[in-house]
């Protein structure tokens, strides 16, 4: 027989065999039909977590989409979240890297983005031992109390002048102050100052570029042209923040031979100068940047959402205030010891309920499949981007009665914790890449929210109801800022 015909027959046989094997093997998860080239990009809309929650009602809790050339899997049930984040934790411990995150090589040095290898383990261990351990957190309690007093002084001044407080803004400044005194004993920001405004704009700039939809992320071959200029803007904002951190580190390198502060920064510099972990100046800069970015936006948005929900439901606000009055006492301030000894169960329930309805990371930080794996009878391809839609899980009416209603009481007799083991409530993620800042975030949230409620009564500016429109970004913010008037209590 003609060799060309033999070759053609062989090719046809191989193609048929390949299709036959594929059809018999596990299939890809179902999902909406993708358009040519763009796939399902247009279906994401302005609030992807909401659009994906709607789509998963039709296509199921394990759904797949094509976002340009990126194959994406969306997980929207606690059972599947457990399979992805706990049972197959190792396979899904990689991150999907956006073009914006590559500015100043942040993706290579960032603890939140680097592959879960030895360097990542080293960074996590340092933070666990020298920042988030119970002993370290206790040591920073006094400094945090001072920063909280600044918040109270500022709000008291507004109440005396009958001025509305922008709650997102004060929560941002306070979160940043609580973080910076914990990280490097520096008071970074003042309320209403130009420097604060500049810092806020720089951090917002970074979070905006990191959260912005970028066509180069959907079609990676476009990265080199940066068609929307997002990478360029990212370089600019990251550059400014890194320069601020460089200044702080250099100042400390000079001053610490005379006086040590024994905070996380001193510890990181000890490590850099010693040989135990082999840590570079650049790594220290990016680890600090991570903690800064990871901690400020998320904590701010949680405080603002909690106040929004409580202002919309005054009876819940009264319950929280009554608990504070009876546990803390009229003339005392909320202390971290009140938080660590769980003496404020209703306040704790308010925080859980806020994180259920308004998780700052509604899709977590996107994971990536390091290899092909079969889950629930479906094949998850290598390099697939994984979104865990914790926003959808938090509003699933088959899990939560009156799912969209703010009812902290649901957590009072419940054993559900935020520690990544109860998959119906995982705003801090789960598994090896779970948020390392949970213990600090818990203290900061109780302190800020507890103090704002304990020391002041609140009413909406203009007597309007607070709106609950969302704006998707690096953290899920309110679309419109919450402004309320504080009435001085004591
Ligand atoms: C309300 C407060 C916070 C929330 C809701 C939150 C949520 C999250 C989530 C969802 C992740 C991804 C987890 C995953 O992929 O499974 C994460 C990671 C991370 N968070 Fe938080 N976070 C908060 C506060 C903080 C604070 C205060 C810090 C530090 C000061 C922090 C530092 C980090 C870091 C460094 C990572 C990356 C961890 C890694 O990839 O290994 N976060 N956080």
Short mmCIF file of C-alpha atoms and ligand atoms in Angstrom, two decimals:
data_model
loop_
_atom_site.label_atom_id
_atom_site.label_comp_id
_atom_site.label_asym_id
_atom_site.label_seq_id
_atom_site.Cartn_x
_atom_site.Cartn_y
_atom_site.Cartn_z
CA UNK A 1 0.00 0.00 0.00
CA UNK A 2 1.08 3.57 -0.69
CA UNK A 3 3.08 4.75 2.38
CA UNK A 4 1.14 8.07 2.38
CA UNK A 5 -2.16 6.21 2.71
CA UNK A 6 -0.67 4.08 5.52
CA UNK A 7 0.41 7.27 7.28
CA UNK A 8 -3.03 8.87 6.86
CA UNK A 9 -4.82 5.77 8.16
CA UNK A 10 -2.44 5.65 11.15
CA UNK A 11 -3.12 9.33 11.98
CA UNK A 12 -6.90 8.79 11.77
CA UNK A 13 -6.67 5.70 14.02
CA UNK A 14 -4.59 7.64 16.61
CA UNK A 15 -7.07 10.56 16.58
CA UNK A 16 -10.04 8.23 17.05
CA UNK A 17 -8.25 6.32 19.83
CA UNK A 18 -7.43 9.62 21.57
CA UNK A 19 -11.07 10.80 21.45
CA UNK A 20 -12.25 7.37 22.64
CA UNK A 21 -9.89 7.43 25.65
CA UNK A 22 -10.86 11.06 26.44
CA UNK A 23 -14.59 10.22 26.36
CA UNK A 24 -14.09 7.30 28.72
CA UNK A 25 -11.85 9.26 31.13
CA UNK A 26 -13.08 11.92 33.55
CA UNK A 27 -14.69 14.94 31.85
CA UNK A 28 -14.14 18.61 32.52
CA UNK A 29 -16.56 20.32 34.96
CA UNK A 30 -19.69 21.74 33.28
CA UNK A 31 -20.05 25.45 32.60
CA UNK A 32 -21.52 28.13 30.36
CA UNK A 33 -20.70 27.82 26.67
CA UNK A 34 -17.56 29.89 25.85
CA UNK A 35 -17.53 32.35 22.93
CA UNK A 36 -14.66 31.94 20.46
CA UNK A 37 -11.43 33.62 21.66
CA UNK A 38 -12.89 35.65 24.57
CA UNK A 39 -14.53 32.64 26.22
CA UNK A 40 -16.76 33.70 29.14
CA UNK A 41 -15.08 37.02 29.97
CA UNK A 42 -18.20 39.08 29.25
CA UNK A 43 -20.20 37.01 31.74
CA UNK A 44 -18.01 38.14 34.65
CA UNK A 45 -19.48 41.64 34.80
CA UNK A 46 -18.46 44.33 37.32
CA UNK A 47 -18.92 42.03 40.32
CA UNK A 48 -17.51 38.62 39.28
CA UNK A 49 -18.32 36.95 42.65
CA UNK A 50 -22.03 37.74 42.12
CA UNK A 51 -22.09 36.73 38.43
CA UNK A 52 -20.27 33.46 39.23
CA UNK A 53 -22.71 32.74 42.09
CA UNK A 54 -25.61 33.17 39.62
CA UNK A 55 -23.94 30.97 36.97
CA UNK A 56 -23.25 28.20 39.49
CA UNK A 57 -27.00 28.02 40.25
CA UNK A 58 -27.38 26.75 36.67
CA UNK A 59 -24.15 24.81 36.17
CA UNK A 60 -23.53 23.46 39.67
CA UNK A 61 -21.04 23.98 42.53
CA UNK A 62 -18.12 22.72 40.41
CA UNK A 63 -18.12 24.80 37.26
CA UNK A 64 -15.58 25.64 34.59
CA UNK A 65 -15.15 28.68 32.35
CA UNK A 66 -12.66 29.98 29.82
CA UNK A 67 -11.49 33.48 30.68
CA UNK A 68 -9.72 34.31 27.42
CA UNK A 69 -7.11 31.57 27.25
CA UNK A 70 -7.20 30.83 31.00
CA UNK A 71 -9.09 27.72 32.03
CA UNK A 72 -10.85 28.55 35.30
CA UNK A 73 -12.66 26.33 37.82
CA UNK A 74 -15.16 27.83 40.27
CA UNK A 75 -15.93 26.03 43.55
CA UNK A 76 -19.15 27.06 45.32
CA UNK A 77 -20.01 24.51 48.02
CA UNK A 78 -18.45 23.71 51.43
CA UNK A 79 -18.01 20.02 50.52
CA UNK A 80 -16.05 20.84 47.36
CA UNK A 81 -14.10 23.63 49.09
CA UNK A 82 -12.96 21.01 51.60
CA UNK A 83 -11.81 18.71 48.79
CA UNK A 84 -9.84 21.48 47.07
CA UNK A 85 -8.39 23.27 50.12
CA UNK A 86 -7.90 20.41 52.56
CA UNK A 87 -7.77 16.99 50.88
CA UNK A 88 -5.93 18.18 47.75
CA UNK A 89 -4.28 21.12 49.53
CA UNK A 90 -0.85 20.40 48.08
CA UNK A 91 -2.05 20.30 44.45
CA UNK A 92 -3.89 23.62 44.81
CA UNK A 93 -1.33 25.51 46.88
CA UNK A 94 0.03 27.48 43.89
CA UNK A 95 -1.22 30.97 42.99
CA UNK A 96 -2.35 32.45 39.69
CA UNK A 97 -0.15 35.49 39.11
CA UNK A 98 -1.56 38.65 37.52
CA UNK A 99 0.54 40.96 35.36
CA UNK A 100 0.12 43.77 37.94
CA UNK A 101 1.64 41.55 40.68
CA UNK A 102 4.82 41.15 38.60
CA UNK A 103 5.76 44.80 39.21
CA UNK A 104 9.15 45.08 40.98
CA UNK A 105 9.20 41.24 40.89
CA UNK A 106 6.69 41.26 43.75
CA UNK A 107 5.36 37.84 42.66
CA UNK A 108 8.81 36.32 43.18
CA UNK A 109 9.37 37.71 46.69
CA UNK A 110 5.82 37.96 48.05
CA UNK A 111 4.80 35.37 50.65
CA UNK A 112 1.23 35.59 49.34
CA UNK A 113 2.22 34.83 45.73
CA UNK A 114 5.40 32.76 45.61
CA UNK A 115 5.10 28.98 45.08
CA UNK A 116 4.58 27.02 48.32
CA UNK A 117 8.21 25.82 48.44
CA UNK A 118 11.07 26.20 50.92
CA UNK A 119 11.36 30.02 50.73
CA UNK A 120 7.62 30.40 51.32
CA UNK A 121 7.79 28.03 54.33
CA UNK A 122 10.65 30.11 55.72
CA UNK A 123 8.68 33.37 55.41
CA UNK A 124 5.55 31.85 57.00
CA UNK A 125 7.59 30.38 59.87
CA UNK A 126 9.21 33.76 60.58
CA UNK A 127 5.83 35.51 60.68
CA UNK A 128 4.25 32.75 62.77
CA UNK A 129 7.03 32.79 65.34
CA UNK A 130 7.85 36.49 65.44
CA UNK A 131 4.61 38.27 64.71
CA UNK A 132 1.52 36.12 65.18
CA UNK A 133 2.50 33.93 68.16
CA UNK A 134 0.40 34.48 71.32
CA UNK A 135 3.51 35.83 73.12
CA UNK A 136 4.35 38.33 70.36
CA UNK A 137 0.75 39.48 70.12
CA UNK A 138 0.61 40.04 73.90
CA UNK A 139 3.82 42.07 73.71
CA UNK A 140 2.26 44.51 71.20
CA UNK A 141 -1.00 45.02 73.09
CA UNK A 142 0.13 48.24 74.86
CA UNK A 143 1.20 49.92 71.60
CA UNK A 144 -2.08 48.99 69.94
CA UNK A 145 -4.02 50.46 72.87
CA UNK A 146 -2.23 53.81 72.30
CA UNK A 147 -3.24 53.80 68.62
CA UNK A 148 -6.80 52.98 69.53
CA UNK A 149 -6.87 55.93 71.89
CA UNK A 150 -6.00 58.14 68.90
CA UNK A 151 -9.04 56.79 67.08
CA UNK A 152 -11.26 57.52 70.08
CA UNK A 153 -9.85 61.05 70.47
CA UNK A 154 -10.51 61.79 66.82
CA UNK A 155 -14.09 60.46 66.87
CA UNK A 156 -14.76 62.32 70.14
CA UNK A 157 -13.62 65.57 68.49
CA UNK A 158 -16.00 64.90 65.57
CA UNK A 159 -18.84 64.24 68.01
CA UNK A 160 -18.18 67.52 69.87
CA UNK A 161 -18.30 69.40 66.54
CA UNK A 162 -21.30 67.41 65.24
CA UNK A 163 -19.17 66.24 62.28
CA UNK A 164 -19.86 63.02 60.38
CA UNK A 165 -17.10 60.38 60.45
CA UNK A 166 -16.08 58.57 57.27
CA UNK A 167 -15.94 55.13 58.88
CA UNK A 168 -13.98 53.45 56.06
CA UNK A 169 -11.33 56.15 56.31
CA UNK A 170 -10.89 56.03 60.10
CA UNK A 171 -10.89 52.23 60.00
CA UNK A 172 -8.17 52.40 57.31
CA UNK A 173 -5.93 54.79 59.28
CA UNK A 174 -6.41 52.80 62.49
CA UNK A 175 -5.78 49.43 60.77
CA UNK A 176 -2.61 50.82 59.28
CA UNK A 177 -1.48 52.22 62.62
CA UNK A 178 -2.24 48.99 64.45
CA UNK A 179 -0.30 47.08 61.81
CA UNK A 180 2.69 49.40 61.65
CA UNK A 181 3.18 49.52 65.42
CA UNK A 182 2.98 45.73 65.47
CA UNK A 183 5.37 45.35 62.53
CA UNK A 184 7.92 48.09 63.12
CA UNK A 185 6.91 50.29 66.03
CA UNK A 186 6.34 53.28 63.73
CA UNK A 187 3.36 55.58 63.81
CA UNK A 188 2.65 55.97 60.14
CA UNK A 189 -0.48 57.97 59.81
CA UNK A 190 -2.50 60.75 61.39
CA UNK A 191 -6.18 61.39 60.83
CA UNK A 192 -6.94 64.16 58.33
CA UNK A 193 -3.26 64.82 57.43
CA UNK A 194 -1.75 65.26 53.93
CA UNK A 195 0.76 62.46 54.59
CA UNK A 196 -2.10 60.11 55.48
CA UNK A 197 -3.95 61.08 52.36
CA UNK A 198 -0.85 60.39 50.22
CA UNK A 199 -0.20 57.02 51.85
CA UNK A 200 -3.85 56.09 51.53
CA UNK A 201 -3.78 57.01 47.82
CA UNK A 202 -0.61 54.94 47.25
CA UNK A 203 -2.02 51.87 48.98
CA UNK A 204 -5.35 52.33 47.22
CA UNK A 205 -3.39 52.66 43.95
CA UNK A 206 -1.72 49.31 44.58
CA UNK A 207 -4.94 47.55 45.61
CA UNK A 208 -6.79 49.04 42.63
CA UNK A 209 -4.24 47.86 40.05
CA UNK A 210 -4.07 44.44 41.71
CA UNK A 211 -7.87 44.14 41.61
CA UNK A 212 -8.45 45.66 38.14
CA UNK A 213 -9.54 43.34 35.28
CA UNK A 214 -6.61 43.20 32.87
CA UNK A 215 -6.88 41.86 29.33
CA UNK A 216 -3.22 40.79 29.59
CA UNK A 217 -4.20 38.34 32.37
CA UNK A 218 -6.76 36.70 30.09
CA UNK A 219 -4.32 36.56 27.15
CA UNK A 220 -0.82 36.27 28.68
CA UNK A 221 0.88 36.78 25.27
CA UNK A 222 -0.30 40.45 25.55
CA UNK A 223 1.68 41.01 28.77
CA UNK A 224 4.68 42.49 27.03
CA UNK A 225 2.52 45.27 25.46
CA UNK A 226 0.60 46.09 28.65
CA UNK A 227 -2.39 47.36 26.58
CA UNK A 228 -4.25 48.98 29.53
CA UNK A 229 -1.12 50.41 31.16
CA UNK A 230 -1.90 48.46 34.35
CA UNK A 231 1.61 47.05 34.78
CA UNK A 232 3.06 50.56 34.32
CA UNK A 233 0.78 51.99 37.03
CA UNK A 234 1.54 49.02 39.23
CA UNK A 235 5.30 49.66 38.90
CA UNK A 236 4.68 53.26 39.97
CA UNK A 237 2.56 52.57 43.08
CA UNK A 238 4.58 49.55 44.20
CA UNK A 239 7.74 51.63 43.72
CA UNK A 240 6.44 54.34 46.07
CA UNK A 241 5.47 51.86 48.79
CA UNK A 242 8.74 49.96 48.51
CA UNK A 243 10.65 53.26 48.80
CA UNK A 244 8.80 54.07 52.05
CA UNK A 245 9.67 50.62 53.41
CA UNK A 246 13.29 50.96 52.27
CA UNK A 247 13.51 54.23 54.22
CA UNK A 248 12.14 52.62 57.39
CA UNK A 249 14.48 49.61 57.11
CA UNK A 250 17.55 51.78 56.49
CA UNK A 251 16.68 54.06 59.41
CA UNK A 252 16.36 51.03 61.65
CA UNK A 253 19.66 49.58 60.45
CA UNK A 254 21.33 52.77 61.65
CA UNK A 255 19.47 53.21 64.94
CA UNK A 256 19.36 49.66 66.21
CA UNK A 257 23.02 49.54 67.23
CA UNK A 258 22.11 52.23 69.80
CA UNK A 259 18.56 51.16 70.68
CA UNK A 260 16.68 48.02 69.70
CA UNK A 261 12.89 47.87 69.50
CA UNK A 262 12.60 44.07 69.49
CA UNK A 263 9.70 44.08 67.06
CA UNK A 264 9.23 42.02 63.86
CA UNK A 265 11.55 44.33 61.91
CA UNK A 266 14.42 43.87 64.42
CA UNK A 267 13.88 40.12 64.23
CA UNK A 268 13.94 40.10 60.41
CA UNK A 269 17.14 42.18 60.42
CA UNK A 270 18.71 39.81 62.99
CA UNK A 271 17.93 36.98 60.62
CA UNK A 272 19.32 38.90 57.64
CA UNK A 273 22.56 39.62 59.50
CA UNK A 274 22.82 36.09 60.91
CA UNK A 275 22.86 32.98 58.77
CA UNK A 276 19.95 30.93 60.13
CA UNK A 277 17.47 31.55 57.30
CA UNK A 278 19.44 33.38 54.59
CA UNK A 279 17.01 36.31 54.23
CA UNK A 280 17.80 39.24 51.91
CA UNK A 281 16.97 42.96 52.21
CA UNK A 282 14.64 42.63 49.22
CA UNK A 283 12.78 39.70 50.80
CA UNK A 284 12.26 41.71 54.01
CA UNK A 285 10.84 44.61 51.98
CA UNK A 286 8.34 42.38 50.18
CA UNK A 287 7.31 40.39 53.29
CA UNK A 288 6.53 43.70 55.04
CA UNK A 289 4.65 44.91 51.98
CA UNK A 290 2.57 41.72 52.01
CA UNK A 291 1.62 42.11 55.65
CA UNK A 292 0.80 45.75 55.03
CA UNK A 293 -1.42 45.07 52.02
CA UNK A 294 -2.93 41.86 53.40
CA UNK A 295 -3.87 43.44 56.71
CA UNK A 296 -5.07 46.98 56.03
CA UNK A 297 -7.66 46.70 53.25
CA UNK A 298 -9.35 43.57 54.62
CA UNK A 299 -9.64 44.86 58.19
CA UNK A 300 -10.87 48.26 57.04
CA UNK A 301 -13.60 46.80 54.84
CA UNK A 302 -14.79 44.44 57.62
CA UNK A 303 -15.17 47.30 60.14
CA UNK A 304 -17.00 49.46 57.59
CA UNK A 305 -19.40 46.63 56.62
CA UNK A 306 -20.08 45.73 60.27
CA UNK A 307 -20.98 49.36 61.07
CA UNK A 308 -23.14 49.51 57.93
CA UNK A 309 -25.13 46.43 58.96
CA UNK A 310 -25.46 47.59 62.58
CA UNK A 311 -26.65 51.07 61.53
CA UNK A 312 -29.27 49.39 59.32
CA UNK A 313 -30.41 47.21 62.26
CA UNK A 314 -30.37 49.39 65.41
CA UNK A 315 -31.71 46.56 67.62
CA UNK A 316 -28.57 44.51 66.84
CA UNK A 317 -26.40 47.55 67.59
CA UNK A 318 -28.14 47.93 70.99
CA UNK A 319 -27.48 44.27 71.80
CA UNK A 320 -23.78 44.69 71.05
CA UNK A 321 -23.61 47.90 73.13
CA UNK A 322 -25.45 46.29 76.06
CA UNK A 323 -23.00 43.38 76.09
CA UNK A 324 -20.06 45.80 76.07
CA UNK A 325 -21.57 47.86 78.89
CA UNK A 326 -22.14 44.84 81.11
CA UNK A 327 -18.83 43.04 80.38
CA UNK A 328 -16.36 45.92 79.93
CA UNK A 329 -18.06 48.42 82.23
CA UNK A 330 -19.25 51.97 81.61
CA UNK A 331 -16.00 53.79 82.33
CA UNK A 332 -13.53 51.19 81.03
CA UNK A 333 -12.14 50.64 77.56
CA UNK A 334 -12.29 47.44 75.50
CA UNK A 335 -9.03 45.52 76.07
CA UNK A 336 -7.34 42.74 74.12
CA UNK A 337 -7.80 40.50 77.19
CA UNK A 338 -11.59 40.80 76.62
CA UNK A 339 -11.03 39.38 73.14
CA UNK A 340 -8.61 36.57 73.99
CA UNK A 341 -10.84 35.32 76.84
CA UNK A 342 -13.94 35.34 74.57
CA UNK A 343 -15.88 37.53 77.01
CA UNK A 344 -17.79 39.26 74.21
CA UNK A 345 -19.74 36.51 72.39
CA UNK A 346 -22.24 38.85 70.72
CA UNK A 347 -19.47 41.10 69.34
CA UNK A 348 -17.72 37.95 68.09
CA UNK A 349 -20.97 36.86 66.41
CA UNK A 350 -21.30 40.31 64.75
CA UNK A 351 -17.81 39.87 63.27
CA UNK A 352 -18.54 36.35 61.98
CA UNK A 353 -21.85 37.45 60.50
CA UNK A 354 -20.15 40.40 58.76
CA UNK A 355 -17.48 38.10 57.30
CA UNK A 356 -20.16 35.62 56.17
CA UNK A 357 -22.03 38.28 54.17
CA UNK A 358 -19.08 40.47 53.17
CA UNK A 359 -15.86 38.40 52.97
CA UNK A 360 -13.06 40.84 51.97
CA UNK A 361 -11.67 38.19 49.56
CA UNK A 362 -14.90 36.85 47.97
CA UNK A 363 -12.95 34.45 45.70
CA UNK A 364 -10.00 34.01 48.13
CA UNK A 365 -6.60 34.74 46.52
CA UNK A 366 -6.88 32.65 43.32
CA UNK A 367 -5.14 29.26 43.57
CA UNK A 368 -3.63 27.22 40.72
CA UNK A 369 -3.62 23.47 40.02
CA UNK A 370 0.03 22.36 40.07
CA UNK A 371 -0.91 19.15 38.26
CA UNK A 372 -3.92 17.44 36.69
CA UNK A 373 -6.21 15.84 39.26
CA UNK A 374 -9.64 14.17 39.34
CA UNK A 375 -12.19 15.59 41.79
CA UNK A 376 -15.85 14.59 42.17
CA UNK A 377 -15.68 12.63 38.89
CA UNK A 378 -14.32 15.61 36.93
CA UNK A 379 -10.87 16.31 35.62
CA UNK A 380 -9.18 19.53 36.81
CA UNK A 381 -6.43 20.31 34.27
CA UNK A 382 -2.91 21.32 35.26
CA UNK A 383 -2.48 25.12 35.57
CA UNK A 384 -6.25 25.71 35.90
CA UNK A 385 -7.02 28.87 37.88
CA UNK A 386 -9.17 28.06 40.93
CA UNK A 387 -11.72 30.47 42.44
CA UNK A 388 -13.35 29.38 45.72
CA UNK A 389 -16.48 31.53 45.88
CA UNK A 390 -16.76 32.05 49.65
CA UNK A 391 -19.24 34.87 49.01
CA UNK A 392 -21.64 32.40 47.33
CA UNK A 393 -21.12 29.79 50.08
CA UNK A 394 -21.87 32.45 52.73
CA UNK A 395 -25.19 33.30 51.06
CA UNK A 396 -26.33 29.78 50.17
CA UNK A 397 -29.88 29.40 51.50
CA UNK A 398 -29.52 25.61 51.77
CA UNK A 399 -26.83 26.22 54.44
CA UNK A 400 -27.98 29.45 56.10
CA UNK A 401 -31.66 30.16 56.97
CA UNK A 402 -32.57 33.75 55.96
CA UNK A 403 -29.24 33.74 54.17
CA UNK A 404 -29.16 37.40 53.08
CA UNK A 405 -30.33 38.80 56.41
CA UNK A 406 -27.81 40.10 58.99
CA UNK A 407 -28.47 37.93 62.07
CA UNK A 408 -25.46 37.56 64.41
CA UNK A 409 -27.64 35.44 66.75
CA UNK A 410 -27.14 32.47 64.38
CA UNK A 411 -23.57 32.15 65.72
CA UNK A 412 -24.38 32.38 69.45
CA UNK A 413 -25.10 28.68 69.97
CA UNK A 414 -23.01 27.49 67.06
CA UNK A 415 -19.62 25.79 67.06
CA UNK A 416 -18.64 27.35 63.71
CA UNK A 417 -15.21 28.99 63.92
CA UNK A 418 -13.18 31.09 61.48
CA UNK A 419 -10.15 28.78 61.66
CA UNK A 420 -10.54 27.17 58.23
CA UNK A 421 -12.07 23.89 59.48
CA UNK A 422 -15.75 24.82 59.05
CA UNK A 423 -16.04 25.08 55.29
CA UNK A 424 -19.37 26.91 55.30
CA UNK A 425 -17.47 29.93 56.73
CA UNK A 426 -13.94 30.35 55.35
CA UNK A 427 -13.32 34.11 54.86
CA UNK A 428 -9.64 33.50 55.85
CA UNK A 429 -9.31 30.55 53.47
CA UNK A 430 -8.10 27.13 54.59
CA UNK A 431 -5.20 24.72 54.29
CA UNK A 432 -1.53 25.58 54.06
CA UNK A 433 -2.13 28.94 52.33
CA UNK A 434 -4.75 30.07 54.82
CA UNK A 435 -4.39 33.66 56.06
CA UNK A 436 -1.54 33.77 58.63
CA UNK A 437 -2.92 37.04 60.09
CA UNK A 438 -6.15 35.59 61.53
CA UNK A 439 -5.19 36.01 65.21
CA UNK A 440 -4.06 39.62 64.72
CA UNK A 441 -7.09 40.43 62.52
CA UNK A 442 -9.40 39.01 65.20
CA UNK A 443 -7.88 41.30 67.84
CA UNK A 444 -7.89 44.36 65.59
CA UNK A 445 -11.52 43.84 64.55
CA UNK A 446 -12.77 43.32 68.12
CA UNK A 447 -10.81 46.32 69.38
CA UNK A 448 -11.86 48.75 66.65
CA UNK A 449 -15.47 47.73 66.41
CA UNK A 450 -15.85 47.25 70.18
CA UNK A 451 -14.41 50.71 70.91
CA UNK A 452 -16.48 52.50 68.26
CA UNK A 453 -19.65 50.90 69.67
CA UNK A 454 -18.80 51.13 73.36
CA UNK A 455 -17.81 54.79 73.39
CA UNK A 456 -20.35 56.30 71.00
CA UNK A 457 -23.94 56.14 69.83
CA UNK A 458 -24.25 56.49 66.06
CA UNK A 459 -26.73 57.93 63.61
CA UNK A 460 -26.59 58.15 59.81
CA UNK A 461 -25.71 61.52 58.29
CA UNK A 462 -28.95 63.00 56.91
CA UNK A 463 -31.00 60.23 58.61
CA UNK A 464 -30.81 58.01 55.47
CA UNK A 465 -30.51 54.20 55.56
CA UNK A 466 -26.98 52.92 54.84
CA UNK A 467 -26.68 51.34 51.39
CA UNK A 468 -25.09 47.90 50.88
CA UNK A 469 -23.87 48.11 47.30
CA UNK A 470 -20.55 46.32 46.73
CA UNK A 471 -17.49 47.22 44.66
CA UNK A 472 -15.20 44.34 43.63
CA UNK A 473 -11.46 44.95 43.98
CA UNK A 474 -8.55 43.40 45.84
CA UNK A 475 -10.90 43.57 48.87
CA UNK A 476 -14.67 43.78 48.60
CA UNK A 477 -15.49 47.37 49.56
CA UNK A 478 -18.66 49.39 49.91
CA UNK A 479 -19.39 51.20 46.65
CA UNK A 480 -20.32 54.37 48.59
CA UNK A 481 -18.46 55.41 51.76
CA UNK A 482 -20.31 55.09 55.07
CA UNK A 483 -20.61 58.45 56.85
CA UNK A 484 -22.21 58.53 60.29
CA UNK A 485 -22.42 61.03 63.14
CA UNK A 486 -21.00 59.93 66.50
CA UNK A 487 -22.87 60.97 69.63
CA UNK A 488 -20.55 60.97 72.64
CA UNK A 489 -21.53 58.45 75.33
CA UNK A 490 -18.92 58.84 78.12
C1 LIG B 1 -10.44 40.66 58.13
C2 LIG B 1 -9.17 40.41 57.98
C3 LIG B 1 -8.56 39.45 56.99
C4 LIG B 1 -9.16 38.60 56.08
C5 LIG B 1 -10.65 38.35 55.88
C6 LIG B 1 -8.10 37.93 55.35
C7 LIG B 1 -8.32 36.98 54.35
C8 LIG B 1 -7.31 36.32 53.67
C9 LIG B 1 -7.53 35.31 52.65
C10 LIG B 1 -8.89 34.85 52.13
C11 LIG B 1 -6.32 34.86 52.24
C12 LIG B 1 -6.07 33.76 51.17
C13 LIG B 1 -6.22 32.42 51.83
C14 LIG B 1 -6.21 31.21 50.92
O1 LIG B 1 -5.73 31.26 49.78
O2 LIG B 1 -6.71 30.14 51.37
C15 LIG B 1 -5.32 35.59 52.98
C16 LIG B 1 -3.96 35.43 52.83
C17 LIG B 1 -3.03 36.21 53.47
N1 LIG B 1 -3.26 37.16 54.47
FE1 LIG B 1 -5.07 37.68 55.22
N2 LIG B 1 -6.89 38.38 55.81
C18 LIG B 1 -7.13 39.30 56.82
C19 LIG B 1 -6.17 39.95 57.58
C20 LIG B 1 -4.83 39.79 57.45
C21 LIG B 1 -3.82 40.41 58.29
C22 LIG B 1 -4.12 41.31 59.50
C23 LIG B 1 -2.60 40.05 57.79
C24 LIG B 1 -1.21 40.42 58.25
C25 LIG B 1 -0.87 41.42 58.97
C26 LIG B 1 -2.83 39.20 56.64
C27 LIG B 1 -1.85 38.65 55.84
C28 LIG B 1 -2.07 37.70 54.85
C29 LIG B 1 -0.99 37.09 54.07
C30 LIG B 1 0.50 37.40 54.16
C31 LIG B 1 -1.61 36.14 53.21
C32 LIG B 1 -0.93 35.23 52.18
C33 LIG B 1 -0.66 33.87 52.79
C34 LIG B 1 -0.03 32.86 51.82
O3 LIG B 1 -0.27 32.91 50.62
O4 LIG B 1 0.75 32.02 52.29
N3 LIG B 1 -4.19 39.05 56.46
N4 LIG B 1 -5.94 36.46 53.85
#
